[in-house]
Short mmCIF file of C-alpha atoms in Angstrom, two decimals:
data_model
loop_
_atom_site.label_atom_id
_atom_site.label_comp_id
_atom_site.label_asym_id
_atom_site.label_seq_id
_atom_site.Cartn_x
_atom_site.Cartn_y
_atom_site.Cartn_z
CA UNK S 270 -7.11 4.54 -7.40
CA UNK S 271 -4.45 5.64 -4.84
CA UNK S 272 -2.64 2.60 -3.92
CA UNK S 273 0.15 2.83 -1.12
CA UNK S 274 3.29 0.42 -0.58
CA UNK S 275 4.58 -0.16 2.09
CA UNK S 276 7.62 -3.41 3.60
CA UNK S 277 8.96 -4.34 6.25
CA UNK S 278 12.62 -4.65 5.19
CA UNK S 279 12.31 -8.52 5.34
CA UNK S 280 9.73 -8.27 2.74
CA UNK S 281 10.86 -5.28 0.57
CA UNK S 282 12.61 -7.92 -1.99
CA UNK S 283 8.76 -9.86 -1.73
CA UNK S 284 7.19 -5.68 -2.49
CA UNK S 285 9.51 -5.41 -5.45
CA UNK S 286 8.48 -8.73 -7.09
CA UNK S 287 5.17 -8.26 -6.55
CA UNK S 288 5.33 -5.43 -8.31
CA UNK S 289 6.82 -6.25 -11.46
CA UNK S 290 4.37 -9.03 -11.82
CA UNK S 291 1.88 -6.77 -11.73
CA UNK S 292 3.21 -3.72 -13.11
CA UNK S 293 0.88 -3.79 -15.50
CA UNK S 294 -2.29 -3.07 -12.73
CA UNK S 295 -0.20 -1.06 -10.53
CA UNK S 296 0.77 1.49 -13.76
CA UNK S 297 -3.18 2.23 -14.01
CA UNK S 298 -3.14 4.38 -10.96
CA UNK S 299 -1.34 6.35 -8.33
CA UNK S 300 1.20 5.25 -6.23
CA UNK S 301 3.01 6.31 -2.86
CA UNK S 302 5.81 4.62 -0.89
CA UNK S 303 7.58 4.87 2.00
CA UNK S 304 11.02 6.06 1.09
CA UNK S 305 13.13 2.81 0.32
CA UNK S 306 10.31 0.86 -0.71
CA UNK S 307 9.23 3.30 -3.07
CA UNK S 308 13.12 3.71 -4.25
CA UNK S 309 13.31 0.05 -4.69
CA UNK S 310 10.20 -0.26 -6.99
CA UNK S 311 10.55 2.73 -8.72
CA UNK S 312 14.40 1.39 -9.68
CA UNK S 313 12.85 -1.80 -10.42
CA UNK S 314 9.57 -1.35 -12.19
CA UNK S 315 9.96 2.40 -13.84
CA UNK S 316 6.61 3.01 -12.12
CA UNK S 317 5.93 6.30 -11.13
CA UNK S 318 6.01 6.30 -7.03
CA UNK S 319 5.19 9.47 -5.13
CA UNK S 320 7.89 8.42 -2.21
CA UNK S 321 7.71 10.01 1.20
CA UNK S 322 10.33 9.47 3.90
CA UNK S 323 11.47 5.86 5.25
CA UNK S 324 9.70 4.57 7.49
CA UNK S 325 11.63 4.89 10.62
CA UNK S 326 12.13 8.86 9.69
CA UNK S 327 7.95 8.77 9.32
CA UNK S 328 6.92 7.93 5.94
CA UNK S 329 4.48 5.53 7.83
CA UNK S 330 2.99 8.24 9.58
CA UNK S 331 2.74 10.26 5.96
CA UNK S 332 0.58 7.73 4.56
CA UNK S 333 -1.37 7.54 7.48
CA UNK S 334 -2.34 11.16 7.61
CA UNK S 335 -3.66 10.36 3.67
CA UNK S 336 -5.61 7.64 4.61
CA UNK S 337 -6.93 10.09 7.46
CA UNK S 338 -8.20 12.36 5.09
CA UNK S 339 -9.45 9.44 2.40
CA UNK S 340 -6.30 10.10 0.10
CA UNK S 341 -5.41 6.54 0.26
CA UNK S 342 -7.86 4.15 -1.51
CA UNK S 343 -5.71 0.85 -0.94
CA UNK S 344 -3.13 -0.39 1.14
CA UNK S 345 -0.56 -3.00 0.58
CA UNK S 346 1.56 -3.43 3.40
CA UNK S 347 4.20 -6.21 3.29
CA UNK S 348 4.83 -7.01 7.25
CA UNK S 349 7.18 -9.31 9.01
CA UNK S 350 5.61 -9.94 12.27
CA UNK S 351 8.54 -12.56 13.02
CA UNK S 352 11.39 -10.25 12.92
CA UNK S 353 9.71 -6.60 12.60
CA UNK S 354 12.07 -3.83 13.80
CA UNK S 355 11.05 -1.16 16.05
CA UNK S 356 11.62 1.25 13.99
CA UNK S 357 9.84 -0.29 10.86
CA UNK S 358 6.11 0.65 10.49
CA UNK S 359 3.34 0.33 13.14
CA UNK S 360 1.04 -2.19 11.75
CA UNK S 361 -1.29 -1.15 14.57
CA UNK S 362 -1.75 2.41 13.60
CA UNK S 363 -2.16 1.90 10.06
CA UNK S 364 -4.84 -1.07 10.09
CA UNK S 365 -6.65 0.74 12.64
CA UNK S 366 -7.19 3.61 10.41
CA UNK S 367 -7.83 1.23 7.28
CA UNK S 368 -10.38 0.14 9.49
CA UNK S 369 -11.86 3.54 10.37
CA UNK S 370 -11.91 4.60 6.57
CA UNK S 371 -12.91 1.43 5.17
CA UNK S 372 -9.73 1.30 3.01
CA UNK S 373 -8.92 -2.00 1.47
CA UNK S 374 -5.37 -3.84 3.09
CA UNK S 375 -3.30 -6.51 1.83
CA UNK S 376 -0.87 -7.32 4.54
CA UNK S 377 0.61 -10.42 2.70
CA UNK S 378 1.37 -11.86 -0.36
CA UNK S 379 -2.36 -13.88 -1.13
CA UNK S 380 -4.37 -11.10 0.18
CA UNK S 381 -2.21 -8.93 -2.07
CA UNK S 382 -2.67 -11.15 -5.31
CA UNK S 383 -6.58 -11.33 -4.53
CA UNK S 384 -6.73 -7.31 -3.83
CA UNK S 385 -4.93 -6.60 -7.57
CA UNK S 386 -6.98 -9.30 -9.51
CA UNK S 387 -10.35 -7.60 -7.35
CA UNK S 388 -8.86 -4.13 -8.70
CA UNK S 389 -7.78 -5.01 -12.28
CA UNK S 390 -11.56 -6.45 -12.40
CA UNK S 391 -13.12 -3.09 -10.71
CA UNK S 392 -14.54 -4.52 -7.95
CA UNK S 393 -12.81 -2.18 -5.92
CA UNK S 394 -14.71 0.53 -6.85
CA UNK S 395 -16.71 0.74 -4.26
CA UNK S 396 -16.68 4.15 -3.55
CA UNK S 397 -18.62 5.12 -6.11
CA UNK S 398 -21.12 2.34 -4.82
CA UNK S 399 -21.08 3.87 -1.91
CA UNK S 400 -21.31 7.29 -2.57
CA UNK S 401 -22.59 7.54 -6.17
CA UNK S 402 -21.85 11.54 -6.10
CA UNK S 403 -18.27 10.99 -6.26
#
């Protein structure tokens, strides 16, 4: 699966533990980051990140052109909604077109944990349920 990270820099520490607990899972498929997210994983883990620009230069907006197109099959989006920055990430945009495309969010920790355990099992494979032909 094609699983994108992305955090809110209040949560990029949160990203980065998240994903050495479960490097294991996240190793099985293919990842892409916003810049610094992607940096600090990829330091952290030794995963192997596909990392597009920071967010506030438009790695956001990368992802969301592969979720457009149905490059993205999961999303896990760390947000702060407390003390987001400007600059950091629309949430908006990107859960509107998770919506539109049917892709899978996590926009916090618990939805995260239930996502990875759901993937690790394959119930995530849905696509294929969906469209056999795949």
């Amino acid at each position: 699966m094609n699983i994108a990270l992305i955090a809110h820099d209040t949560k990029k520490e949160l990203m980065v533990q998240f994903c050495i607990a479960y490097c294991g899972i996240l190793s099985r498929n293919s990842l892409c980051a916003t810049g610094t997210t992607g940096k600090l994983v990829a330091e952290a883990t030794g995963l192997q990140i596909q990392k597009y620009m920071s967010g506030s230069q438009g790695g956001a907006e990368q992802i969301s052109a592969r979720i457009s197109f149905n490059e993205i099959d999961l999303l896990l989006f760390f947000r702060d909604p407390i003390s987001a920055k400007p600059y950091e990430p629309s949430e908006v945009d990107l859960l509107k077109l998770c919506d539109v495309h049917n892709i899978p969010v996590a926009t916090n920790l618990a939805t995260a944990e239930a996502l990875i355990h759901a993937l690790d099992r394959g119930d995530l494979d849905w696509r294929n349920i969906v469209n056999p032909t795949n």
